[in-house]
XYZ file of C-alpha atoms in Angstrom:
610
model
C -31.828 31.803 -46.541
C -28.970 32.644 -44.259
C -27.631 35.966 -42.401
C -25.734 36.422 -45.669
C -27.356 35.026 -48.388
C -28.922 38.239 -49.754
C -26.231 40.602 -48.391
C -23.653 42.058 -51.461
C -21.035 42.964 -49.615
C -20.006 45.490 -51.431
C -19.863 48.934 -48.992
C -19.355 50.060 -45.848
C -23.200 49.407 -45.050
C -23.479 45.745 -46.393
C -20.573 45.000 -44.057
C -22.235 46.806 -41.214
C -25.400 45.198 -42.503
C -23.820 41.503 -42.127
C -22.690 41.925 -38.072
C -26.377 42.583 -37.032
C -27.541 39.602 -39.473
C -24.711 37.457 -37.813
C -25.639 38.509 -34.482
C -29.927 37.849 -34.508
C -29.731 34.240 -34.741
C -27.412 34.263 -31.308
C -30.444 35.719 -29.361
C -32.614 32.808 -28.874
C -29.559 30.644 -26.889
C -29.003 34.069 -24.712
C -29.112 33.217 -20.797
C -31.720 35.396 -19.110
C -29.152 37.052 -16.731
C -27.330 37.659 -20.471
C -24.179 36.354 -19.803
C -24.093 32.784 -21.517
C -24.748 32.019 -24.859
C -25.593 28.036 -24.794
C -25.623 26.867 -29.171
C -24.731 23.068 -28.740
C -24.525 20.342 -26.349
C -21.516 19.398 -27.777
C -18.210 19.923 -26.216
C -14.644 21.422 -26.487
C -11.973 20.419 -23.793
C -12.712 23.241 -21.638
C -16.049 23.546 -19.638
C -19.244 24.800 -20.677
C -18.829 28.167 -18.325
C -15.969 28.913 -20.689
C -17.639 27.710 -23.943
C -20.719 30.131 -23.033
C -18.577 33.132 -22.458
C -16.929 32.074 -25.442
C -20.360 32.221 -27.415
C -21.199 35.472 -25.291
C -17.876 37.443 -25.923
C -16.547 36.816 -29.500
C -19.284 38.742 -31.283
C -18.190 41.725 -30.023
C -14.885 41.563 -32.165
C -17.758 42.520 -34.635
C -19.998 44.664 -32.837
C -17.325 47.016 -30.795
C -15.906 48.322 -34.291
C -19.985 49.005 -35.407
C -20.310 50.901 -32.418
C -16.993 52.577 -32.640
C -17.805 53.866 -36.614
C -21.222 55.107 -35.040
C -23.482 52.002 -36.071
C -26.654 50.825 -34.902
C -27.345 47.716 -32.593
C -29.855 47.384 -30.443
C -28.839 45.208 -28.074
C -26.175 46.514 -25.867
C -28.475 46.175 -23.164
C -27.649 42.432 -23.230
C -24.605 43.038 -23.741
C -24.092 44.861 -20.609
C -26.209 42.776 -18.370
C -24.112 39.572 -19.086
C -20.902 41.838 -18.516
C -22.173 42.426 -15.622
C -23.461 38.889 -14.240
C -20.435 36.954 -16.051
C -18.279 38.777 -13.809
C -20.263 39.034 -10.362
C -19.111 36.020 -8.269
C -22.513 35.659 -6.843
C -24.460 35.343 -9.629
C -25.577 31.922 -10.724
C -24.564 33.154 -14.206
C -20.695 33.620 -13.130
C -18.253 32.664 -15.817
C -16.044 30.882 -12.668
C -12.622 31.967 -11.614
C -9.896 32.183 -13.900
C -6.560 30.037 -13.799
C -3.755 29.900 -15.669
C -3.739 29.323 -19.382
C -7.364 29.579 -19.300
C -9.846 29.710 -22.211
C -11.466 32.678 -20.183
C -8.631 34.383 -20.612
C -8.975 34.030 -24.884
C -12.398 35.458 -24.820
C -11.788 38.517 -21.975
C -9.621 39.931 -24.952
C -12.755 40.748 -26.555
C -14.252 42.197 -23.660
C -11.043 44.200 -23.404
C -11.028 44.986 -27.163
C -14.790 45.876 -26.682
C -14.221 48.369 -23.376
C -11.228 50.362 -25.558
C -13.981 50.931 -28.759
C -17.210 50.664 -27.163
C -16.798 51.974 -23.947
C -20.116 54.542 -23.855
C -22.048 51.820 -24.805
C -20.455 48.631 -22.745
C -19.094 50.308 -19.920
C -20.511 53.758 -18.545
C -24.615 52.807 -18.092
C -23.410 50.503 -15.500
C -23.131 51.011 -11.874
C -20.251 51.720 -9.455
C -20.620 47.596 -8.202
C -20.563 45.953 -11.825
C -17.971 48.446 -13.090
C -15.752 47.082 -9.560
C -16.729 43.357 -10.287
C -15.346 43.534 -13.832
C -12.575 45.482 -13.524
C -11.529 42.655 -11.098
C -12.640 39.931 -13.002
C -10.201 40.978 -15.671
C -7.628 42.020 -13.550
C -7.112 38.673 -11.724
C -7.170 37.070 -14.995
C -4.556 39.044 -16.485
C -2.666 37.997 -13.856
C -2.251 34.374 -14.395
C -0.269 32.826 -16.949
C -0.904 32.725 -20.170
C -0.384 29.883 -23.402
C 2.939 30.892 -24.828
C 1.718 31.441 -27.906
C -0.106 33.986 -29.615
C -2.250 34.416 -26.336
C 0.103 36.445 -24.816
C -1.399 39.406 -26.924
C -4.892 38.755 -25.096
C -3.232 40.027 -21.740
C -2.219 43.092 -23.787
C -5.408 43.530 -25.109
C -7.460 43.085 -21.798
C -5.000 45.766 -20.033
C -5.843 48.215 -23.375
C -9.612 47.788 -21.967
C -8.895 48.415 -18.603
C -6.614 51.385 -19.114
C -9.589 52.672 -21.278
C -12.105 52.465 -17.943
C -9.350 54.023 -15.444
C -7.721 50.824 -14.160
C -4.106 50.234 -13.890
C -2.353 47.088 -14.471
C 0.982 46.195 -13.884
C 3.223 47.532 -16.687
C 6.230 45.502 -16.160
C 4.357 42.245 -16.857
C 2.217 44.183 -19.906
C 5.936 44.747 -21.027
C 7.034 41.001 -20.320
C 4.505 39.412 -22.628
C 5.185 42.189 -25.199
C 9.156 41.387 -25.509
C 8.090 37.804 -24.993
C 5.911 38.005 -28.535
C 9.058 39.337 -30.224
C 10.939 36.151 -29.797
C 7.904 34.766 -32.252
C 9.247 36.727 -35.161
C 11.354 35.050 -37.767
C 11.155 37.580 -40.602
C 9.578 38.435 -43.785
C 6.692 39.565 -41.465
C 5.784 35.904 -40.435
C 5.549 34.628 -36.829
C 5.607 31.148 -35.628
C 2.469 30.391 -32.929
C 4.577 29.793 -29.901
C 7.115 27.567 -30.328
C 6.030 25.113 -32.829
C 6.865 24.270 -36.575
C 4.305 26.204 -37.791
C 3.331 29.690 -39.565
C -0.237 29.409 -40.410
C -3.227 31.786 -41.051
C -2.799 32.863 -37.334
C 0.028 34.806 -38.452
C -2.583 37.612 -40.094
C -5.625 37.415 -38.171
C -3.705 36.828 -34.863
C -0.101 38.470 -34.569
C -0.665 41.051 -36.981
C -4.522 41.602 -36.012
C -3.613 41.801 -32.644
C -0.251 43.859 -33.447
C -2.150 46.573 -35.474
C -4.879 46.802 -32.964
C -2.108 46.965 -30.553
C -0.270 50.084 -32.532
C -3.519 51.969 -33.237
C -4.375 51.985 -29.627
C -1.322 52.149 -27.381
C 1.300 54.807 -26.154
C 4.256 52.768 -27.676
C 5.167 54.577 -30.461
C 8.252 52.684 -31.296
C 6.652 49.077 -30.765
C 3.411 50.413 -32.882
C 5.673 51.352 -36.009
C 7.602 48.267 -35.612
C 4.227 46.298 -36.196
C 3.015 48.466 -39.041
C 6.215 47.778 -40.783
C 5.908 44.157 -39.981
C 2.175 44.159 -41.550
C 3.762 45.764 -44.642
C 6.298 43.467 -45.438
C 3.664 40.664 -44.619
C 0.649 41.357 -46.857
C 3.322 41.253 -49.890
C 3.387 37.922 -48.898
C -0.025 37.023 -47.937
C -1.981 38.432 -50.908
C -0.274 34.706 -52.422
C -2.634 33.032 -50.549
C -5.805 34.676 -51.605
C -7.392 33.443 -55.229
C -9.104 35.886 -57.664
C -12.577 34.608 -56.151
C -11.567 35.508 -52.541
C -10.681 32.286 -51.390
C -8.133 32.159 -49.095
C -5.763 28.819 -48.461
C -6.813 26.420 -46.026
C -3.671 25.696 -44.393
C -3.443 24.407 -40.707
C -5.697 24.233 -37.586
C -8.926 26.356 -36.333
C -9.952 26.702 -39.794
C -13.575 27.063 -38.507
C -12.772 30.606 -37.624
C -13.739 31.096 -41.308
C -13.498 34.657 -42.624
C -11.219 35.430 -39.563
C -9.059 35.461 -42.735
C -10.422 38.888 -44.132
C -9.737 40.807 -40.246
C -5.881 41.277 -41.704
C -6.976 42.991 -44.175
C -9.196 44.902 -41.773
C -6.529 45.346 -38.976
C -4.402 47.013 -42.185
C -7.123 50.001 -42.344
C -7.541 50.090 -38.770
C -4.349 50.728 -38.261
C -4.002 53.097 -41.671
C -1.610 50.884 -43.101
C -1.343 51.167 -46.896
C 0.934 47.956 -47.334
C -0.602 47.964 -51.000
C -3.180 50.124 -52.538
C -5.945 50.623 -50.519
C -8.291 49.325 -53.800
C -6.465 46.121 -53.646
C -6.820 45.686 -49.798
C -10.679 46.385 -50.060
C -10.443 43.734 -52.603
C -8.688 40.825 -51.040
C -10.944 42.178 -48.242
C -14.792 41.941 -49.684
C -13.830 39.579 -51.916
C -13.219 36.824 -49.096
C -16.478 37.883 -47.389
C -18.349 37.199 -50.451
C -16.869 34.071 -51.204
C -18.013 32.854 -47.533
C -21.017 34.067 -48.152
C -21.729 31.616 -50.732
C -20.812 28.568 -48.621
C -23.311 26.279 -46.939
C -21.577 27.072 -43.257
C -24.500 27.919 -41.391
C -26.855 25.620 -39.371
C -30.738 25.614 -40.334
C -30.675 28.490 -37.367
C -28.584 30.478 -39.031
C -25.598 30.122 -35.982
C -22.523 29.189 -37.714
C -21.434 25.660 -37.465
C -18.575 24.368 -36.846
C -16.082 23.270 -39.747
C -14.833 25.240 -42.915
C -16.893 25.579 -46.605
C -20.022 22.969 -44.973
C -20.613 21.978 -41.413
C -17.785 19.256 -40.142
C -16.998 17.807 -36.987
C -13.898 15.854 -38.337
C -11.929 19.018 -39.544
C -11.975 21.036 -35.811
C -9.720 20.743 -32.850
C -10.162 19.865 -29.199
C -10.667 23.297 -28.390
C -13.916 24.304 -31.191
C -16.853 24.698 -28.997
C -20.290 25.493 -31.078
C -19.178 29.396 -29.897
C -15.773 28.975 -31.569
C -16.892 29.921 -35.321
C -17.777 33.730 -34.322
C -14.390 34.273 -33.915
C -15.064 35.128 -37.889
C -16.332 38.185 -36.176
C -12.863 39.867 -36.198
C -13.323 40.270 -39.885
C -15.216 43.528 -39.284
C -12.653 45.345 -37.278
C -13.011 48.051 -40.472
C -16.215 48.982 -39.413
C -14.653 51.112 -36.838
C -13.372 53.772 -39.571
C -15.882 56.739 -41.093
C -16.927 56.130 -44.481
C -14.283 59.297 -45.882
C -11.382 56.649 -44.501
C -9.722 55.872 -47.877
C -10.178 52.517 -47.759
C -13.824 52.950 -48.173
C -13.703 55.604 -50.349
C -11.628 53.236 -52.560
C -13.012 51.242 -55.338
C -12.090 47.735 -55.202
C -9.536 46.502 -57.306
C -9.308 43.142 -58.575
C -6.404 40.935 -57.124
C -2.588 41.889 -59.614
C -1.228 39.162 -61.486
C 1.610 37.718 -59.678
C 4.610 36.182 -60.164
C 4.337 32.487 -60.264
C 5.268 30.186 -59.049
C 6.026 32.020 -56.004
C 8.439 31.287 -53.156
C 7.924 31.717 -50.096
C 10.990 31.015 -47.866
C 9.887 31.449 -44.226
C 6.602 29.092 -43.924
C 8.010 26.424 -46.474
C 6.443 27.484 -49.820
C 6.221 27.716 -53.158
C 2.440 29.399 -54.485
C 1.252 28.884 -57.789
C -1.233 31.045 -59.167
C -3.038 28.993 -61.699
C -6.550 29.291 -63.325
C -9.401 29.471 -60.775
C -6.998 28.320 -57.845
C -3.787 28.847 -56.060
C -2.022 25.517 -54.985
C 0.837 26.083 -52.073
C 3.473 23.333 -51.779
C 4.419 23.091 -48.712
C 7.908 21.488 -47.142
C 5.737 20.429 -44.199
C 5.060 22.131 -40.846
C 4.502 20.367 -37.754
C 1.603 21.099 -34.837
C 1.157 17.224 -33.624
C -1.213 17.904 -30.999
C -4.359 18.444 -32.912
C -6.778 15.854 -34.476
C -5.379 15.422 -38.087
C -2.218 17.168 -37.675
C -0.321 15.923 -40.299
C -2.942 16.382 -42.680
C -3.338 20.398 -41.805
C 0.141 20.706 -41.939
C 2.341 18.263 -43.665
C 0.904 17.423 -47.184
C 3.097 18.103 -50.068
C 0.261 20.623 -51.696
C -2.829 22.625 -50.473
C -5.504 24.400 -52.548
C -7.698 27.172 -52.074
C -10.197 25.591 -54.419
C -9.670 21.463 -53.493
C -8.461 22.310 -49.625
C -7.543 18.971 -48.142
C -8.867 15.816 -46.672
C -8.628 14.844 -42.781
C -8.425 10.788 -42.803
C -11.374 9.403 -41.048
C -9.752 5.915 -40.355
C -6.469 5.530 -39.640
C -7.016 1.176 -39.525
C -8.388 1.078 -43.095
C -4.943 1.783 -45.695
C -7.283 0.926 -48.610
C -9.706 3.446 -48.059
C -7.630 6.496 -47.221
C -8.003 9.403 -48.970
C -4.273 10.430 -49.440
C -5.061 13.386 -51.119
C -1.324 15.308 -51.426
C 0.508 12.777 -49.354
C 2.594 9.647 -49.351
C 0.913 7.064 -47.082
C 3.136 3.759 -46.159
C 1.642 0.138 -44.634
C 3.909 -2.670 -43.364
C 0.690 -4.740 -42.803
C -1.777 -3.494 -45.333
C -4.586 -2.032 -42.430
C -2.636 0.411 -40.652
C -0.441 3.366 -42.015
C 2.213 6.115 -41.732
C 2.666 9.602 -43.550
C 4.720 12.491 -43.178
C 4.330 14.322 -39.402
C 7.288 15.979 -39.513
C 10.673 16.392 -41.048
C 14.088 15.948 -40.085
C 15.789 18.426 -42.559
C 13.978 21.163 -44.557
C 15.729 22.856 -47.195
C 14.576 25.550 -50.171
C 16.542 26.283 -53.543
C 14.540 29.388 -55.695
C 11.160 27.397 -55.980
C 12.324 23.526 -55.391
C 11.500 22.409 -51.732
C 13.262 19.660 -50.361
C 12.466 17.399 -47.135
C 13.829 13.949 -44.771
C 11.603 12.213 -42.778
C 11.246 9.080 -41.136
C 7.190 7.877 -41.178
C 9.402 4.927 -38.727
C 12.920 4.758 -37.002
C 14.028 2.711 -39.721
C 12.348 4.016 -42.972
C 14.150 7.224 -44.538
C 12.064 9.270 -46.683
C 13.705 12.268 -48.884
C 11.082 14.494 -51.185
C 11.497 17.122 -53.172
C 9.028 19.320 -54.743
C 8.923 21.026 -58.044
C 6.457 23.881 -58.982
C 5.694 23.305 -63.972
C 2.611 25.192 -63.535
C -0.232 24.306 -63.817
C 1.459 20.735 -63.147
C 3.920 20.428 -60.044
C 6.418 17.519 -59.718
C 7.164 15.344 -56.848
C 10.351 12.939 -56.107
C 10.350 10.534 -53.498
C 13.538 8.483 -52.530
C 12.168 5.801 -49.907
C 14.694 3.377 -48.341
C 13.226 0.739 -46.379
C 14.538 -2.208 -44.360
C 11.085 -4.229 -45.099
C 8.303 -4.435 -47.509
C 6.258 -1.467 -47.838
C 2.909 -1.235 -49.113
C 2.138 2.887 -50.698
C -0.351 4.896 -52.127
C 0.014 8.415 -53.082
C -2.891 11.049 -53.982
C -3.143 13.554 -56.122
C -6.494 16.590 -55.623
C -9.390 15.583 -54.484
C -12.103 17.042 -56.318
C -16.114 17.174 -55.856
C -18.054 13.717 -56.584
C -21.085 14.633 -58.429
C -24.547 12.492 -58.211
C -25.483 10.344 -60.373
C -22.039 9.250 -61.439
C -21.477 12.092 -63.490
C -18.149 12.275 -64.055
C -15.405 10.534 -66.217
C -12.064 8.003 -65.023
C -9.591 7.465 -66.962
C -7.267 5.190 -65.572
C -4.066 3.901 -67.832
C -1.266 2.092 -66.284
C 0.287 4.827 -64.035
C -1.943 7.661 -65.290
C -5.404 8.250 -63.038
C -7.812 11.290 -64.187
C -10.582 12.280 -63.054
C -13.160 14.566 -65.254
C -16.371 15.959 -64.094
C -18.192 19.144 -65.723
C -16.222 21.600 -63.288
C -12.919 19.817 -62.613
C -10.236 18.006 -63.588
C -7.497 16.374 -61.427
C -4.791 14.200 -62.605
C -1.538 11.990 -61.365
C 0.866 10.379 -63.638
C 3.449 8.562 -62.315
C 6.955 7.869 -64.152
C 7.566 4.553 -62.178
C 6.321 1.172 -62.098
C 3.097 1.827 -59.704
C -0.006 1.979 -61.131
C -3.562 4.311 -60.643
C -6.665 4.447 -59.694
C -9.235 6.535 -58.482
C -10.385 6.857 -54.626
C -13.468 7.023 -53.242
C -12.921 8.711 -49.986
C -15.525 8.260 -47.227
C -17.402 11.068 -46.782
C -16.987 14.435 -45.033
C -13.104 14.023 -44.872
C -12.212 16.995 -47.157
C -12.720 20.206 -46.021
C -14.584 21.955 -49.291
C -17.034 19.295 -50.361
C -18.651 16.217 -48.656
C -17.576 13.913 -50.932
C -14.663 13.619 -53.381
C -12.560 11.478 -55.750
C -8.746 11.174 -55.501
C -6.290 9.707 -58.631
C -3.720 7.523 -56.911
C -0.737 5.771 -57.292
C -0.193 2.527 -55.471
C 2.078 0.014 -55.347
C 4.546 -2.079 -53.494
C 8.042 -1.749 -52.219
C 10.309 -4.458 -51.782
C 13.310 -4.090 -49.120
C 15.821 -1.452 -50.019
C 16.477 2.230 -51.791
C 14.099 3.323 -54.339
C 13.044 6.245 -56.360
C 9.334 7.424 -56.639
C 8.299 10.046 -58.989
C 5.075 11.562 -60.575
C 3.342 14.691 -61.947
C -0.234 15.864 -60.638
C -2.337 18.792 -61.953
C -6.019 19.982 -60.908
C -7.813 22.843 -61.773
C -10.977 23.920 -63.581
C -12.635 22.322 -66.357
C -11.375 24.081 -69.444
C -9.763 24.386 -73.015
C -6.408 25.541 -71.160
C -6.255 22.851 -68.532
C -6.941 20.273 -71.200
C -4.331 21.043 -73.420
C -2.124 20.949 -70.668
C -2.660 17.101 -70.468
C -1.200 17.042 -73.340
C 1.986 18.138 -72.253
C 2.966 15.947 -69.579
C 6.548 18.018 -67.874
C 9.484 15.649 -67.732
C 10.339 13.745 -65.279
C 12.050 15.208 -62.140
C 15.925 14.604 -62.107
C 17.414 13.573 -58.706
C 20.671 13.815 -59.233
C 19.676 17.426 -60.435
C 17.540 17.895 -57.552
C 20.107 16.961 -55.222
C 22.921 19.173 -56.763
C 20.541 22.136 -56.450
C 19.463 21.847 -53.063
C 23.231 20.851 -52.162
C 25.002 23.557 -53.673
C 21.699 26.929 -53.874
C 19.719 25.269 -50.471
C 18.835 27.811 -47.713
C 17.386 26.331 -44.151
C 13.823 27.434 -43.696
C 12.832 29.430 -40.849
C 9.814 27.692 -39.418
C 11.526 24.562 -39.214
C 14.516 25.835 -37.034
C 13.165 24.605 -33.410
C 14.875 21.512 -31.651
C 13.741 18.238 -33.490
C 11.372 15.790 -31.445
C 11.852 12.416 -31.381
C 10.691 9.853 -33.931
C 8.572 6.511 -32.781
């Protein structure tokens, strides 16, 4: 049993029903004075003040909308004693003093998100010395400098709560951090996070989340209908990356934030948004919750644990403290609306059928929709300072059914999991694969990439969407020998060795009773099938991966090969039938050459290569 196990999520009440189940298993680790909430002895790179408030505060994304739409909770109490102590300098509960670029500052934008909707339940029981203590509290942290990134919205977001109580703030800066956000637009409603190579699944549940909360609560009406029309534009784009079952792609860092992913879809109703019928938005909506629902992500406690479809250390960042998962709570932002709000009173619709493949010039991608999954190729982003960074961002394909694989040993070639990549040895133990790119380039739905895994090795790709198969080209020129292996999906290992591998010169498939997933080469390296250690992928503990490996002598060569996955069925297999044709460079190259347009994510200042 877990806080969601027997929950439908199907109305307004199951959703209201889920916050409260979310919530119980928090009180045991409470603080007395209320303020902390201790889950794991385990730490992120901040200290364990911060990682308490963080386990304190982000439930609230959850519970403020409840209380907002007139919902039950019964403890507020709590809630307001630990506002209370958190901020009072003299209480051995204090959260500490806040600096600049602070994780405080990250979790005071609930607290300011929770005074502007829950204010007669947060905010007026308390007396005239807490209401002064955190009213300063959040004022002096405002005032420091924030990450720029998408944290500039939490200043704007801690001023909305402090407007709501009667304090002023300094509107000049409020305005700063707002004009400042703007330069984070590239178009197509996508955002990059700060400035970085990269335009992941922050983009909905952080710039627009924060941008629609932003435009159904402030007195800008000009900046509030430029972020509606953004959110518009955007969820055209962003219903690509959702699969008939409700799973969403797993693209990128902080992917234990889980069902985060549903709050656009949320902040779209908040904000009475009707980007696409509001049946199809309750859809993409309930149908992620349910498909979380279903996934072993909770610890024996019930407290959500930190990874993505099953508890996993190896797949978080630096900054995941055991609090950091209830940031999932933003999901329920809806809650805040009466049931009569039409997108309750809608009945869900199942997701359209889309065009496909699918491309999608700003982030770098081309979507397929194929049966029971949608695969993304991807160009490559870049975000190098996280654990696994080229794996969340720079594989050539990413699944919402197969996800992707973090390696766990960067010293063992042999055993790497490769899943989606191109991974190069010059001494057989260690290895290089993509990070980032020195040209990107898209032509309709062929994506096109140069990068250098060293100084002196050139790598050129280009990606081709023959659903359900997709084609990749490699031209690798190399001043040395290179050892190689390249991965196609990695798909769930069953016990007992119950599954099938056939493995044929350069043809490796893999067949269990659910899935197949296949790589056929059209050059002179040869397959096999990869045991991966365990817990490197982010849907299943443990996988197999058809490879291609091989050897590269000094000089210019071509590398091509065809890869498919997808569920077990009577359409998949005849596809394997059908192997496409191999890719064409000098067709490839005349497309991208003479149709190529730059891609928007990728236009920053390039960093150097070692």
């Amino acid at each position: 049993m877990t806080p969601l196990s027997t929950n439908p999520l199907k109305s307004r009440d199951d959703v209201a029903c889920a916050v409260r189940d979310l919530y119980a298993p928090l009180i045991p680790y409470t603080s007395p004075g209320g303020a902390r909430v201790t889950l794991s002895p385990a730490a992120a790179h901040f200290d364990r003040a911060a990682a308490d408030l963080e386990g304190f505060a982000r439930p609230l994304w959850g519970l403020a909308p409840l209380a907002a739409g007139g919902g039950s909770f019964a403890h507020w109490d709590s809630f307001r004693r630990g506002l209370a102590n958190g901020t009072d300098p003299d209480h051995p509960e204090y959260w500490g003093d806040v600096g600049d670029m602070d994780q405080r500052q990250v979790e005071l934008a609930a607290i300011g998100f929770a005074l502007a909707l829950a204010k007669p339940q947060l905010w007026d029981p308390l007396d005239a010395r807490a209401k002064a203590n955190i009213a300063a509290y959040l004022t002096a942290a405002r005032n420091r400098n924030y990450v720029d990134n998408n944290w500039k919205f939490f200043r704007i977001l801690t001023d909305i709560g402090l407007k709501n109580c009667g304090t002023k703030t300094d509107r000049a800066s409020h305005e700063s951090y707002l004009d400042d956000l703007e330069g984070f637009y590239l178009g197509d409603g996508w955002y990059r996070d700060g400035p970085q190579r990269s335009a992941e699944h922050y983009i909905p549940f952080a710039f627009h989340f924060y941008g629609l909360i932003t435009a159904a609560l402030s007195d800008d009406p000009a900046r509030a209908e430029t972020y509606r029309s953004r959110a518009r534009i955007f969820a055209e784009e962003m219903r690509h990356w959702y699969a008939p079952d409700g799973s969403a792609l797993p693209f990128g860092r902080s992917l234990t934030y889980r069902f985060a992913h549903a709050g656009f879809w949320g902040a779209l109703a908040y904000a009475d948004v009707e980007a696409l019928p509001w049946g199809e938005i309750k859809g993409y909506y309930l149908r992620n919750l349910r498909w979380w629902a279903k996934q072993p992500i909770f610890d024996r406690d019930g407290v959500l644990s930190i990874g993505y479809a099953y508890p996993n250390l190896l797949v978080s960042e630096s900054y995941n403290s055991a609090g950091s998962p209830y940031w999932a709570m933003k999901a329920f932002l809806p809650l805040a609306l009466p049931e009569t709000h039409p997108f309750w009173q809608a009945d869900e619709a199942p997701a359209p059928k889309l065009s496909s493949p699918a491309p999608l010039p700003c982030p770098g991608m081309v979507v397929q929709h194929l049966d029971g999954h949608i695969v993304a190729l991807s160009a490559g982003q870049e975000h190098i300072q996280w654990r696994g960074g080229p794996e969340k961002y720079a594989k050539f394909a990413y699944s919402t059914r197969y996800g992707f694989s973090v390696e766990a040993d960067e010293r063992h070639f042999d055993w790497a999991a490769m899943d989606n990549m191109l991974g190069l040895s010059d001494d057989g133990l260690h290895f290089r694969v993509r990070e980032s790119n020195d040209a990107v380039m898209i032509a309709g739905t062929t994506l096109y990439a140069r990068w250098h895994p060293w100084e002196d090795v050139e790598v050129e790709t280009w990606l081709v969407p023959q659903d359900p198969w997709h084609l990749r080209l490699h031209r690798v020129t190399t001043p040395r020998k290179l050892q190689l292996i390249e991965g196609g999906f990695a798909v769930a290992r069953p016990d007992f060795g119950k599954w099938q591998e056939q493995v044929e010169g350069a043809t490796g498939q893999v067949i269990s009773g659910s899935d197949i997933s296949v790589i056929h080469g059209f050059d002179s390296r040869r397959a096999r099938i990869a045991k991966p250690l365990p817990n490197t992928n982010l849907m299943v503990a443990k996988t197999l991966v058809p490879q291609l490996i091989g050897e590269l002598a000094p000089g210019s060569h071509t590398l091509s090969c065809a890869v498919l996955a997808g569920l077990n069925s009577t359409g998949l297999s005849q596809a394997l039938n059908t192997l496409p044709a191999a890719p064409d460079e000098e067709a490839l190259r005349l497309r991208i050459a003479t149709e190529g347009a730059s891609i928007d994510v990728f236009e920053l200042k390039a960093r150097p290569r070692g």
